[in-house]
PDB file of C-alpha atoms and ligand atoms in Angstrom:
ATOM      1  CA  UNK A   1       0.517  20.172  14.798  1.00 86.00           C
ATOM      2  CA  UNK A   2       2.448  16.921  15.189  1.00 96.00           C
ATOM      3  CA  UNK A   3       3.065  14.111  12.762  1.00 98.00           C
ATOM      4  CA  UNK A   4       3.864  10.568  13.867  1.00 98.00           C
ATOM      5  CA  UNK A   5       3.836   7.339  11.946  1.00 98.00           C
ATOM      6  CA  UNK A   6       5.206   3.895  11.281  1.00 98.00           C
ATOM      7  CA  UNK A   7       7.608   3.314   8.424  1.00 98.00           C
ATOM      8  CA  UNK A   8       8.838  -0.093   7.221  1.00 98.00           C
ATOM      9  CA  UNK A   9      12.328  -0.654   5.910  1.00 98.00           C
ATOM     10  CA  UNK A  10      11.578  -3.589   3.641  1.00 98.00           C
ATOM     11  CA  UNK A  11      13.320  -5.366   0.807  1.00 97.00           C
ATOM     12  CA  UNK A  12      15.351  -8.393  -0.185  1.00 96.00           C
ATOM     13  CA  UNK A  13      18.084  -9.733   2.119  1.00 96.00           C
ATOM     14  CA  UNK A  14      21.331  -7.748   2.261  1.00 97.00           C
ATOM     15  CA  UNK A  15      20.108  -4.556   0.578  1.00 97.00           C
ATOM     16  CA  UNK A  16      21.144  -2.403   3.544  1.00 98.00           C
ATOM     17  CA  UNK A  17      17.939  -2.157   5.613  1.00 97.00           C
ATOM     18  CA  UNK A  18      19.617  -2.472   8.994  1.00 98.00           C
ATOM     19  CA  UNK A  19      22.434  -0.098   8.065  1.00 98.00           C
ATOM     20  CA  UNK A  20      19.890   2.493   6.976  1.00 98.00           C
ATOM     21  CA  UNK A  21      17.903   2.114  10.208  1.00 98.00           C
ATOM     22  CA  UNK A  22      21.070   2.822  12.179  1.00 98.00           C
ATOM     23  CA  UNK A  23      21.866   5.849  10.024  1.00 98.00           C
ATOM     24  CA  UNK A  24      18.325   7.197  10.449  1.00 98.00           C
ATOM     25  CA  UNK A  25      18.365   6.769  14.215  1.00 97.00           C
ATOM     26  CA  UNK A  26      22.021   7.648  14.770  1.00 96.00           C
ATOM     27  CA  UNK A  27      22.762   4.563  16.865  1.00 96.00           C
ATOM     28  CA  UNK A  28      23.800   0.999  16.120  1.00 97.00           C
ATOM     29  CA  UNK A  29      20.485  -0.628  17.083  1.00 97.00           C
ATOM     30  CA  UNK A  30      20.120  -3.133  14.269  1.00 98.00           C
ATOM     31  CA  UNK A  31      22.786  -5.719  13.572  1.00 97.00           C
ATOM     32  CA  UNK A  32      24.586  -5.522  10.239  1.00 97.00           C
ATOM     33  CA  UNK A  33      26.420  -8.250   8.354  1.00 97.00           C
ATOM     34  CA  UNK A  34      27.717  -8.879   4.841  1.00 97.00           C
ATOM     35  CA  UNK A  35      26.008 -12.285   5.237  1.00 96.00           C
ATOM     36  CA  UNK A  36      22.317 -12.423   4.283  1.00 95.00           C
ATOM     37  CA  UNK A  37      19.516 -12.942   6.809  1.00 95.00           C
ATOM     38  CA  UNK A  38      21.218 -11.566   9.894  1.00 96.00           C
ATOM     39  CA  UNK A  39      18.001  -9.751  10.902  1.00 96.00           C
ATOM     40  CA  UNK A  40      15.492 -12.236  12.277  1.00 96.00           C
ATOM     41  CA  UNK A  41      13.113 -10.065  14.278  1.00 96.00           C
ATOM     42  CA  UNK A  42      11.886  -6.563  13.466  1.00 97.00           C
ATOM     43  CA  UNK A  43      13.932  -3.837  15.181  1.00 98.00           C
ATOM     44  CA  UNK A  44      12.232  -0.526  15.932  1.00 98.00           C
ATOM     45  CA  UNK A  45      14.169   2.737  15.829  1.00 98.00           C
ATOM     46  CA  UNK A  46      12.870   6.220  16.634  1.00 98.00           C
ATOM     47  CA  UNK A  47      13.788   9.614  15.330  1.00 98.00           C
ATOM     48  CA  UNK A  48      12.049  12.737  16.564  1.00 98.00           C
ATOM     49  CA  UNK A  49      12.769  15.974  14.679  1.00 96.00           C
ATOM     50  CA  UNK A  50      10.888  19.010  16.066  1.00 93.00           C
ATOM     51  CA  UNK A  51       7.236  18.268  15.184  1.00 96.00           C
ATOM     52  CA  UNK A  52       7.704  14.837  13.595  1.00 98.00           C
ATOM     53  CA  UNK A  53       8.230  11.420  15.121  1.00 98.00           C
ATOM     54  CA  UNK A  54       9.426   8.721  12.735  1.00 98.00           C
ATOM     55  CA  UNK A  55       8.928   5.156  13.978  1.00 98.00           C
ATOM     56  CA  UNK A  56      11.081   2.979  11.735  1.00 98.00           C
ATOM     57  CA  UNK A  57      10.839  -0.803  11.598  1.00 98.00           C
ATOM     58  CA  UNK A  58      13.790  -2.714  10.212  1.00 98.00           C
ATOM     59  CA  UNK A  59      12.306  -5.964   8.919  1.00 97.00           C
ATOM     60  CA  UNK A  60      13.749  -9.380   8.084  1.00 96.00           C
ATOM     61  CA  UNK A  61      14.573  -9.653   4.373  1.00 96.00           C
ATOM     62  CA  UNK A  62      11.810 -10.955   2.147  1.00 95.00           C
ATOM     63  CA  UNK A  63      12.667 -14.282   0.580  1.00 92.00           C
ATOM     64  CA  UNK A  64      11.253 -17.707  -0.242  1.00 92.00           C
ATOM     65  CA  UNK A  65      11.501 -19.521   3.132  1.00 94.00           C
ATOM     66  CA  UNK A  66      13.669 -22.638   3.256  1.00 95.00           C
ATOM     67  CA  UNK A  67      12.782 -23.798   6.779  1.00 95.00           C
ATOM     68  CA  UNK A  68      10.394 -22.974   9.634  1.00 96.00           C
ATOM     69  CA  UNK A  69      12.446 -20.132  11.134  1.00 96.00           C
ATOM     70  CA  UNK A  70      12.556 -18.396   7.747  1.00 96.00           C
ATOM     71  CA  UNK A  71       8.769 -18.819   7.342  1.00 95.00           C
ATOM     72  CA  UNK A  72       8.263 -17.180  10.725  1.00 95.00           C
ATOM     73  CA  UNK A  73      10.626 -14.343   9.746  1.00 96.00           C
ATOM     74  CA  UNK A  74       8.688 -13.791   6.550  1.00 95.00           C
ATOM     75  CA  UNK A  75       5.361 -13.807   8.430  1.00 94.00           C
ATOM     76  CA  UNK A  76       6.697 -11.237  10.889  1.00 95.00           C
ATOM     77  CA  UNK A  77       7.810  -8.990   8.044  1.00 96.00           C
ATOM     78  CA  UNK A  78       4.499  -9.246   6.179  1.00 96.00           C
ATOM     79  CA  UNK A  79       2.491  -8.761   9.348  1.00 95.00           C
ATOM     80  CA  UNK A  80       4.442  -5.584  10.133  1.00 96.00           C
ATOM     81  CA  UNK A  81       3.963  -4.271   6.610  1.00 96.00           C
ATOM     82  CA  UNK A  82       0.195  -4.448   7.099  1.00 95.00           C
ATOM     83  CA  UNK A  83       0.397  -2.015  10.024  1.00 96.00           C
ATOM     84  CA  UNK A  84       2.551   0.658   8.379  1.00 97.00           C
ATOM     85  CA  UNK A  85       1.763   4.192   7.278  1.00 98.00           C
ATOM     86  CA  UNK A  86       4.501   3.986   4.664  1.00 98.00           C
ATOM     87  CA  UNK A  87       6.646   1.205   3.232  1.00 98.00           C
ATOM     88  CA  UNK A  88      10.145   2.007   2.051  1.00 98.00           C
ATOM     89  CA  UNK A  89      11.137  -0.525  -0.581  1.00 98.00           C
ATOM     90  CA  UNK A  90      14.915  -0.636  -0.326  1.00 98.00           C
ATOM     91  CA  UNK A  91      16.897  -1.795  -3.337  1.00 98.00           C
ATOM     92  CA  UNK A  92      20.641  -1.511  -4.055  1.00 98.00           C
ATOM     93  CA  UNK A  93      21.316   1.388  -6.432  1.00 98.00           C
ATOM     94  CA  UNK A  94      23.771  -0.615  -8.583  1.00 98.00           C
ATOM     95  CA  UNK A  95      20.915  -3.090  -9.281  1.00 98.00           C
ATOM     96  CA  UNK A  96      18.267  -0.496 -10.223  1.00 97.00           C
ATOM     97  CA  UNK A  97      15.472  -0.642 -11.222  1.00 97.00           C
ATOM     98  CA  UNK A  98      13.714  -2.319  -8.303  1.00 98.00           C
ATOM     99  CA  UNK A  99      11.057  -4.933  -9.146  1.00 97.00           C
ATOM    100  CA  UNK A 100       7.458  -4.151  -8.112  1.00 97.00           C
ATOM    101  CA  UNK A 101       7.219  -4.540  -4.336  1.00 97.00           C
ATOM    102  CA  UNK A 102       4.386  -7.068  -4.454  1.00 96.00           C
ATOM    103  CA  UNK A 103       6.448  -9.334  -6.715  1.00 96.00           C
ATOM    104  CA  UNK A 104       9.435  -9.181  -4.372  1.00 95.00           C
ATOM    105  CA  UNK A 105       7.173  -9.845  -1.369  1.00 94.00           C
ATOM    106  CA  UNK A 106       5.218 -12.596  -3.134  1.00 93.00           C
ATOM    107  CA  UNK A 107       1.950 -10.793  -2.377  1.00 94.00           C
ATOM    108  CA  UNK A 108      -1.143 -10.993  -4.579  1.00 94.00           C
ATOM    109  CA  UNK A 109      -1.454  -7.201  -4.477  1.00 94.00           C
ATOM    110  CA  UNK A 110       0.508  -4.169  -3.236  1.00 95.00           C
ATOM    111  CA  UNK A 111       0.232  -3.401   0.507  1.00 96.00           C
ATOM    112  CA  UNK A 112      -2.418  -0.960   1.726  1.00 96.00           C
ATOM    113  CA  UNK A 113       0.217   1.623   2.699  1.00 97.00           C
ATOM    114  CA  UNK A 114       1.977   3.629  -0.012  1.00 97.00           C
ATOM    115  CA  UNK A 115       5.314   2.195  -1.168  1.00 98.00           C
ATOM    116  CA  UNK A 116       8.296   4.454  -1.785  1.00 98.00           C
ATOM    117  CA  UNK A 117      11.301   3.010  -3.622  1.00 98.00           C
ATOM    118  CA  UNK A 118      14.615   4.018  -2.038  1.00 98.00           C
ATOM    119  CA  UNK A 119      17.890   3.079  -3.701  1.00 98.00           C
ATOM    120  CA  UNK A 120      20.566   2.152  -1.155  1.00 98.00           C
ATOM    121  CA  UNK A 121      24.377   1.970  -1.301  1.00 98.00           C
ATOM    122  CA  UNK A 122      24.485   5.079  -3.496  1.00 98.00           C
ATOM    123  CA  UNK A 123      28.212   5.380  -2.730  1.00 97.00           C
ATOM    124  CA  UNK A 124      28.773   2.418  -5.067  1.00 98.00           C
ATOM    125  CA  UNK A 125      27.563   4.397  -8.116  1.00 97.00           C
ATOM    126  CA  UNK A 126      29.676   6.615 -10.345  1.00 97.00           C
ATOM    127  CA  UNK A 127      28.801  10.308 -10.072  1.00 96.00           C
ATOM    128  CA  UNK A 128      27.225  10.261 -13.541  1.00 97.00           C
ATOM    129  CA  UNK A 129      25.098   7.194 -12.899  1.00 97.00           C
ATOM    130  CA  UNK A 130      24.034   8.566  -9.531  1.00 96.00           C
ATOM    131  CA  UNK A 131      22.921  11.893 -11.004  1.00 96.00           C
ATOM    132  CA  UNK A 132      20.930   9.988 -13.621  1.00 97.00           C
ATOM    133  CA  UNK A 133      19.185   7.755 -11.073  1.00 97.00           C
ATOM    134  CA  UNK A 134      18.482  10.701  -8.758  1.00 96.00           C
ATOM    135  CA  UNK A 135      16.428  12.372 -11.463  1.00 96.00           C
ATOM    136  CA  UNK A 136      13.824   9.612 -11.111  1.00 94.00           C
ATOM    137  CA  UNK A 137      14.218   8.248  -7.564  1.00 96.00           C
ATOM    138  CA  UNK A 138      15.625   8.687  -4.083  1.00 98.00           C
ATOM    139  CA  UNK A 139      19.200   7.516  -3.628  1.00 98.00           C
ATOM    140  CA  UNK A 140      20.827   7.184  -0.187  1.00 98.00           C
ATOM    141  CA  UNK A 141      23.935   5.690   1.369  1.00 98.00           C
ATOM    142  CA  UNK A 142      24.077   4.550   4.968  1.00 97.00           C
ATOM    143  CA  UNK A 143      27.814   4.800   4.564  1.00 93.00           C
ATOM    144  CA  UNK A 144      28.482   8.520   5.105  1.00 93.00           C
ATOM    145  CA  UNK A 145      24.863   9.334   6.118  1.00 93.00           C
ATOM    146  CA  UNK A 146      24.249  10.450   2.597  1.00 96.00           C
ATOM    147  CA  UNK A 147      20.757  11.501   1.467  1.00 96.00           C
ATOM    148  CA  UNK A 148      19.217  10.956   4.900  1.00 97.00           C
ATOM    149  CA  UNK A 149      17.726  14.473   5.193  1.00 97.00           C
ATOM    150  CA  UNK A 150      16.226  14.264   1.705  1.00 97.00           C
ATOM    151  CA  UNK A 151      14.695  10.910   2.594  1.00 98.00           C
ATOM    152  CA  UNK A 152      13.178  12.315   5.811  1.00 98.00           C
ATOM    153  CA  UNK A 153      11.719  15.225   3.841  1.00 97.00           C
ATOM    154  CA  UNK A 154       9.991  12.742   1.541  1.00 97.00           C
ATOM    155  CA  UNK A 155       8.655  10.644   4.397  1.00 98.00           C
ATOM    156  CA  UNK A 156       7.332  13.470   6.606  1.00 98.00           C
ATOM    157  CA  UNK A 157       4.234  14.422   4.536  1.00 97.00           C
ATOM    158  CA  UNK A 158       3.225  10.744   4.297  1.00 97.00           C
ATOM    159  CA  UNK A 159       2.842  10.459   8.087  1.00 98.00           C
ATOM    160  CA  UNK A 160      -0.513  11.038   9.771  1.00 98.00           C
ATOM    161  CA  UNK A 161      -1.153  14.111  11.890  1.00 98.00           C
ATOM    162  CA  UNK A 162      -1.197  12.834  15.439  1.00 97.00           C
ATOM    163  CA  UNK A 163       0.596  12.989  18.777  1.00 97.00           C
ATOM    164  CA  UNK A 164       3.916  11.292  19.400  1.00 98.00           C
ATOM    165  CA  UNK A 165       3.754   7.696  20.582  1.00 98.00           C
ATOM    166  CA  UNK A 166       7.113   7.779  22.361  1.00 98.00           C
ATOM    167  CA  UNK A 167       9.233  10.137  24.397  1.00 98.00           C
ATOM    168  CA  UNK A 168      11.135  12.373  21.938  1.00 97.00           C
ATOM    169  CA  UNK A 169      14.395  11.404  23.695  1.00 96.00           C
ATOM    170  CA  UNK A 170      13.965   7.659  23.027  1.00 96.00           C
ATOM    171  CA  UNK A 171      15.845   5.953  20.213  1.00 97.00           C
ATOM    172  CA  UNK A 172      14.615   2.409  20.685  1.00 97.00           C
ATOM    173  CA  UNK A 173      11.638   0.632  22.212  1.00 97.00           C
ATOM    174  CA  UNK A 174      12.884  -2.912  22.759  1.00 97.00           C
ATOM    175  CA  UNK A 175      14.274  -4.078  26.119  1.00 96.00           C
ATOM    176  CA  UNK A 176      18.020  -4.367  26.745  1.00 96.00           C
ATOM    177  CA  UNK A 177      17.780  -8.173  26.754  1.00 96.00           C
ATOM    178  CA  UNK A 178      16.667  -8.036  23.131  1.00 97.00           C
ATOM    179  CA  UNK A 179      19.850  -6.181  22.206  1.00 98.00           C
ATOM    180  CA  UNK A 180      21.991  -8.596  24.244  1.00 98.00           C
ATOM    181  CA  UNK A 181      20.844 -11.393  21.955  1.00 98.00           C
ATOM    182  CA  UNK A 182      21.120  -9.292  18.811  1.00 98.00           C
ATOM    183  CA  UNK A 183      24.661  -8.095  19.500  1.00 98.00           C
ATOM    184  CA  UNK A 184      25.800 -11.629  20.318  1.00 98.00           C
ATOM    185  CA  UNK A 185      24.291 -12.803  17.037  1.00 98.00           C
ATOM    186  CA  UNK A 186      26.031  -9.989  15.195  1.00 98.00           C
ATOM    187  CA  UNK A 187      29.367 -11.082  16.680  1.00 98.00           C
ATOM    188  CA  UNK A 188      28.534 -14.672  15.712  1.00 98.00           C
ATOM    189  CA  UNK A 189      28.014 -13.603  12.098  1.00 98.00           C
ATOM    190  CA  UNK A 190      31.443 -12.054  12.161  1.00 97.00           C
ATOM    191  CA  UNK A 191      33.358 -14.720  14.064  1.00 98.00           C
ATOM    192  CA  UNK A 192      31.737 -18.113  13.442  1.00 97.00           C
ATOM    193  CA  UNK A 193      32.225 -18.743   9.721  1.00 94.00           C
ATOM    194  CA  UNK A 194      29.612 -19.075   6.986  1.00 96.00           C
ATOM    195  CA  UNK A 195      27.107 -21.648   8.234  1.00 96.00           C
ATOM    196  CA  UNK A 196      27.212 -21.692  12.003  1.00 98.00           C
ATOM    197  CA  UNK A 197      25.759 -18.165  12.544  1.00 98.00           C
ATOM    198  CA  UNK A 198      22.479 -19.421  11.106  1.00 97.00           C
ATOM    199  CA  UNK A 199      22.321 -22.230  13.685  1.00 98.00           C
ATOM    200  CA  UNK A 200      23.253 -19.842  16.492  1.00 98.00           C
ATOM    201  CA  UNK A 201      20.991 -17.938  18.867  1.00 98.00           C
ATOM    202  CA  UNK A 202      21.076 -16.723  22.436  1.00 98.00           C
ATOM    203  CA  UNK A 203      18.748 -16.307  25.400  1.00 98.00           C
ATOM    204  CA  UNK A 204      19.202 -14.129  28.466  1.00 98.00           C
ATOM    205  CA  UNK A 205      18.950 -16.300  31.542  1.00 98.00           C
ATOM    206  CA  UNK A 206      19.600 -13.753  34.284  1.00 98.00           C
ATOM    207  CA  UNK A 207      19.871  -9.968  34.301  1.00 97.00           C
ATOM    208  CA  UNK A 208      21.028  -8.127  37.429  1.00 97.00           C
ATOM    209  CA  UNK A 209      20.563  -4.511  36.434  1.00 94.00           C
ATOM    210  CA  UNK A 210      21.428  -2.946  39.775  1.00 95.00           C
ATOM    211  CA  UNK A 211      24.899  -4.531  39.921  1.00 96.00           C
ATOM    212  CA  UNK A 212      28.007  -2.752  38.603  1.00 95.00           C
ATOM    213  CA  UNK A 213      29.050  -4.014  36.172  1.00 97.00           C
ATOM    214  CA  UNK A 214      25.543  -5.065  35.142  1.00 97.00           C
ATOM    215  CA  UNK A 215      25.533  -8.873  35.317  1.00 98.00           C
ATOM    216  CA  UNK A 216      23.976 -10.702  32.380  1.00 98.00           C
ATOM    217  CA  UNK A 217      24.009 -14.466  32.140  1.00 98.00           C
ATOM    218  CA  UNK A 218      23.302 -15.745  28.632  1.00 98.00           C
ATOM    219  CA  UNK A 219      22.880 -19.184  27.122  1.00 98.00           C
ATOM    220  CA  UNK A 220      24.258 -19.467  23.593  1.00 98.00           C
ATOM    221  CA  UNK A 221      22.520 -22.129  21.516  1.00 98.00           C
ATOM    222  CA  UNK A 222      23.771 -24.136  18.579  1.00 98.00           C
ATOM    223  CA  UNK A 223      22.072 -27.086  16.909  1.00 98.00           C
ATOM    224  CA  UNK A 224      24.561 -29.898  17.545  1.00 97.00           C
ATOM    225  CA  UNK A 225      26.925 -30.949  20.343  1.00 97.00           C
ATOM    226  CA  UNK A 226      29.787 -30.877  17.841  1.00 96.00           C
ATOM    227  CA  UNK A 227      29.223 -27.141  17.230  1.00 98.00           C
ATOM    228  CA  UNK A 228      29.746 -26.169  20.852  1.00 98.00           C
ATOM    229  CA  UNK A 229      33.515 -26.507  20.582  1.00 98.00           C
ATOM    230  CA  UNK A 230      33.593 -24.149  17.612  1.00 97.00           C
ATOM    231  CA  UNK A 231      31.759 -21.464  19.571  1.00 98.00           C
ATOM    232  CA  UNK A 232      34.142 -21.885  22.499  1.00 98.00           C
ATOM    233  CA  UNK A 233      37.271 -22.024  20.336  1.00 97.00           C
ATOM    234  CA  UNK A 234      40.777 -23.093  21.279  1.00 97.00           C
ATOM    235  CA  UNK A 235      41.403 -22.148  24.888  1.00 97.00           C
ATOM    236  CA  UNK A 236      38.074 -20.275  24.917  1.00 98.00           C
ATOM    237  CA  UNK A 237      39.343 -17.694  22.419  1.00 98.00           C
ATOM    238  CA  UNK A 238      36.260 -17.521  20.234  1.00 98.00           C
ATOM    239  CA  UNK A 239      33.691 -17.194  23.001  1.00 98.00           C
ATOM    240  CA  UNK A 240      35.856 -14.544  24.602  1.00 98.00           C
ATOM    241  CA  UNK A 241      35.923 -12.550  21.364  1.00 98.00           C
ATOM    242  CA  UNK A 242      32.143 -12.959  20.924  1.00 98.00           C
ATOM    243  CA  UNK A 243      31.566 -11.620  24.419  1.00 98.00           C
ATOM    244  CA  UNK A 244      33.974  -8.720  24.007  1.00 98.00           C
ATOM    245  CA  UNK A 245      32.358  -7.517  20.794  1.00 98.00           C
ATOM    246  CA  UNK A 246      28.806  -7.794  22.111  1.00 98.00           C
ATOM    247  CA  UNK A 247      29.772  -6.169  25.384  1.00 98.00           C
ATOM    248  CA  UNK A 248      31.283  -3.143  23.629  1.00 98.00           C
ATOM    249  CA  UNK A 249      28.035  -2.556  21.720  1.00 97.00           C
ATOM    250  CA  UNK A 250      25.919  -3.040  24.841  1.00 97.00           C
ATOM    251  CA  UNK A 251      27.972  -0.658  26.912  1.00 97.00           C
ATOM    252  CA  UNK A 252      27.587   1.938  24.194  1.00 96.00           C
ATOM    253  CA  UNK A 253      23.822   1.392  24.187  1.00 96.00           C
ATOM    254  CA  UNK A 254      23.196   1.541  27.931  1.00 95.00           C
ATOM    255  CA  UNK A 255      26.164   3.615  29.037  1.00 96.00           C
ATOM    256  CA  UNK A 256      27.241   1.376  31.938  1.00 97.00           C
ATOM    257  CA  UNK A 257      29.801  -1.430  32.276  1.00 98.00           C
ATOM    258  CA  UNK A 258      28.474  -4.911  31.588  1.00 98.00           C
ATOM    259  CA  UNK A 259      29.656  -8.381  32.537  1.00 98.00           C
ATOM    260  CA  UNK A 260      28.505 -11.101  30.137  1.00 98.00           C
ATOM    261  CA  UNK A 261      28.536 -14.614  31.573  1.00 98.00           C
ATOM    262  CA  UNK A 262      28.228 -16.881  28.518  1.00 98.00           C
ATOM    263  CA  UNK A 263      27.309 -20.593  28.464  1.00 98.00           C
ATOM    264  CA  UNK A 264      27.065 -22.743  25.334  1.00 98.00           C
ATOM    265  CA  UNK A 265      24.315 -25.339  24.877  1.00 98.00           C
ATOM    266  CA  UNK A 266      23.045 -27.544  22.089  1.00 98.00           C
ATOM    267  CA  UNK A 267      19.347 -27.487  21.202  1.00 98.00           C
ATOM    268  CA  UNK A 268      18.964 -29.951  18.325  1.00 97.00           C
ATOM    269  CA  UNK A 269      17.318 -28.502  15.214  1.00 96.00           C
ATOM    270  CA  UNK A 270      15.775 -25.550  17.046  1.00 97.00           C
ATOM    271  CA  UNK A 271      15.244 -23.703  13.742  1.00 97.00           C
ATOM    272  CA  UNK A 272      12.628 -26.294  12.738  1.00 96.00           C
ATOM    273  CA  UNK A 273      11.041 -26.755  16.148  1.00 96.00           C
ATOM    274  CA  UNK A 274       7.841 -24.729  16.776  1.00 96.00           C
ATOM    275  CA  UNK A 275       8.180 -24.624  20.557  1.00 96.00           C
ATOM    276  CA  UNK A 276      11.856 -23.616  20.455  1.00 97.00           C
ATOM    277  CA  UNK A 277      10.987 -20.920  17.924  1.00 97.00           C
ATOM    278  CA  UNK A 278       8.161 -19.595  20.098  1.00 96.00           C
ATOM    279  CA  UNK A 279      10.559 -19.437  23.030  1.00 96.00           C
ATOM    280  CA  UNK A 280      13.019 -17.360  20.979  1.00 96.00           C
ATOM    281  CA  UNK A 281      10.370 -14.855  19.901  1.00 94.00           C
ATOM    282  CA  UNK A 282       8.980 -16.455  16.731  1.00 95.00           C
ATOM    283  CA  UNK A 283       5.477 -17.588  17.678  1.00 88.00           C
ATOM    284  CA  UNK A 284       3.082 -19.007  15.164  1.00 85.00           C
ATOM    285  CA  UNK A 285       1.046 -16.278  13.478  1.00 74.00           C
ATOM    286  CA  UNK A 286      -2.443 -16.613  12.050  1.00 62.00           C
ATOM    287  CA  UNK A 287      -2.459 -18.932   9.037  1.00 55.00           C
ATOM    288  CA  UNK A 288      -3.866 -16.421   6.535  1.00 52.00           C
ATOM    289  CA  UNK A 289      -0.643 -14.432   6.827  1.00 50.00           C
ATOM    290  CA  UNK A 290       1.672 -17.223   5.774  1.00 46.00           C
ATOM    291  CA  UNK A 291       0.066 -17.074   2.326  1.00 44.00           C
ATOM    292  CA  UNK A 292       2.177 -17.838  -0.731  1.00 41.00           C
TER     293      UNK A 292
HETATM  294  N1  GDP B 301      28.872   0.391   0.185  1.00 65.05           N
HETATM  295  C1  GDP B 301      27.826   0.333   1.014  1.00 65.05           C
HETATM  296  N2  GDP B 301      27.561  -0.819   1.669  1.00 65.05           N
HETATM  297  C2  GDP B 301      26.499  -0.841   2.506  1.00 65.05           C
HETATM  298  C3  GDP B 301      25.675   0.299   2.701  1.00 65.05           C
HETATM  299  N3  GDP B 301      24.682  -0.054   3.558  1.00 65.05           N
HETATM  300  C4  GDP B 301      24.908  -1.342   3.886  1.00 65.05           C
HETATM  301  N4  GDP B 301      25.996  -1.827   3.270  1.00 65.05           N
HETATM  302  C5  GDP B 301      26.570  -3.183   3.410  1.00 65.05           C
HETATM  303  O1  GDP B 301      25.674  -4.156   2.903  1.00 65.05           O
HETATM  304  C6  GDP B 301      25.702  -5.350   3.716  1.00 65.05           C
HETATM  305  C7  GDP B 301      24.287  -5.669   4.207  1.00 65.05           C
HETATM  306  O2  GDP B 301      23.894  -4.616   5.091  1.00 65.05           O
HETATM  307  P1  GDP B 301      22.673  -4.801   6.105  1.00 65.05           P
HETATM  308  O3  GDP B 301      22.350  -3.452   6.620  1.00 65.05           O
HETATM  309  O4  GDP B 301      22.968  -5.876   7.088  1.00 65.05           O
HETATM  310  O5  GDP B 301      21.515  -5.285   5.084  1.00 65.05           O
HETATM  311  P2  GDP B 301      20.063  -5.924   5.389  1.00 65.05           P
HETATM  312  O6  GDP B 301      20.244  -7.407   5.307  1.00 65.05           O
HETATM  313  O7  GDP B 301      19.185  -5.427   4.292  1.00 65.05           O
HETATM  314  O8  GDP B 301      19.637  -5.464   6.737  1.00 65.05           O
HETATM  315  C8  GDP B 301      26.696  -5.063   4.841  1.00 65.05           C
HETATM  316  O9  GDP B 301      27.944  -5.624   4.497  1.00 65.05           O
HETATM  317  C9  GDP B 301      26.749  -3.551   4.883  1.00 65.05           C
HETATM  318  O10 GDP B 301      27.978  -3.058   5.382  1.00 65.05           O
HETATM  319  C10 GDP B 301      26.009   1.521   2.014  1.00 65.05           C
HETATM  320  O11 GDP B 301      25.359   2.554   2.122  1.00 65.05           O
HETATM  321  N5  GDP B 301      27.086   1.462   1.174  1.00 65.05           N
HETATM  322 MG1   MG B 302      19.135  -6.577   8.360  1.00 65.05          MG
END
C-alpha cells in the first residue's frame, strides 16, 4: 500500500520554509535569503521514501500585502493551502509559541486540512530549552538536517493511501526556466542591496537545450532606468557575479554546463501592474480568495 500527499510549508516570512524544503528534498530547489519575502511563487519539492511520496510546497510567507505583487503572493499561498492534505505551520523555535494558524493567515477559520506546528531553527535554542520545547512539539533545524526523520514520521500517517503522482526519482516538478529565474533572484537578494531585490525579476527569453553549454538568454527587469546601472555594476562586475552564482546553482540542478546571456531592462512599476504580473506568473485569482 502506497501513501502520497500534498504538504504545505507555511508561515510568516523568514521562518525558514525554503531552507526546510531544501533539507527535506536534499537539493537546493527553493531560494533562501536572510531578507524577507524572497519566495514569490510556490516551489514544489518531492521526496519518495519506499512506500511514501511526500509532495512538499514551499509557499510565499503570509503577511499583510503592501502592494499588488504581495497580494498575488498571498492569494497563491492561500489557494495552495486549500488543496493540501496537511499544513505545516512553521515558526522559529526561539519565538515559540506559534500563534494560531488562522490568525497568522488572516483567515476566518482554520484550513480544512490538519495543521501541524513545526518549530524551525532549533539549532538556535539552548539544549535545555530545546528539550523542554520538544516535550510538547516538533523541533527541527534545516541547518544540519536535524529532526528531519522525526518530522517525516509525523507526516506519513497524515497522507492519504494512494498511488504516487510522480516518478520516485524526481525531486522537482517545475521546468528549468523556473529555476533560472529563481536562482537569478536569489543572487540578486545577495548582491543588490536591501531594496533593489524587491524590484528585480527575470524572464527567460530563449532556451537552447541541445547546445553545449546550454544557451539561456534572460532579460533581467528592474523598475527604473536608473536601477539598470546598479545591476550591471562598475565594468559589468555585478551582473557578472549574478550570472556566475545563478549558473553554479543551475549546473548543479541539471548537471550540464550552462551559458547565461543576461540583458537588463526597465519595466516601470511592474510590481503594481496586473499585466506585467500575469506575465511573470502572478495571474489574477478568483476574488473570493483575496478575502481579508
Ligand atoms: N540558524 C538557522 N537559520 C536558519 C535555519 N533555516 C533557515 N535559516 C535562516 O533563516 C533565513 C530565512 O530562511 P528562508 O528559508 O529563506 O525562510 P523563508 O522566508 O521562510 O522561506 C535565512 O537567512 C536562513 O539561512 C536553521 O535551521 N537554523
Ligand atoms: Mg522562502
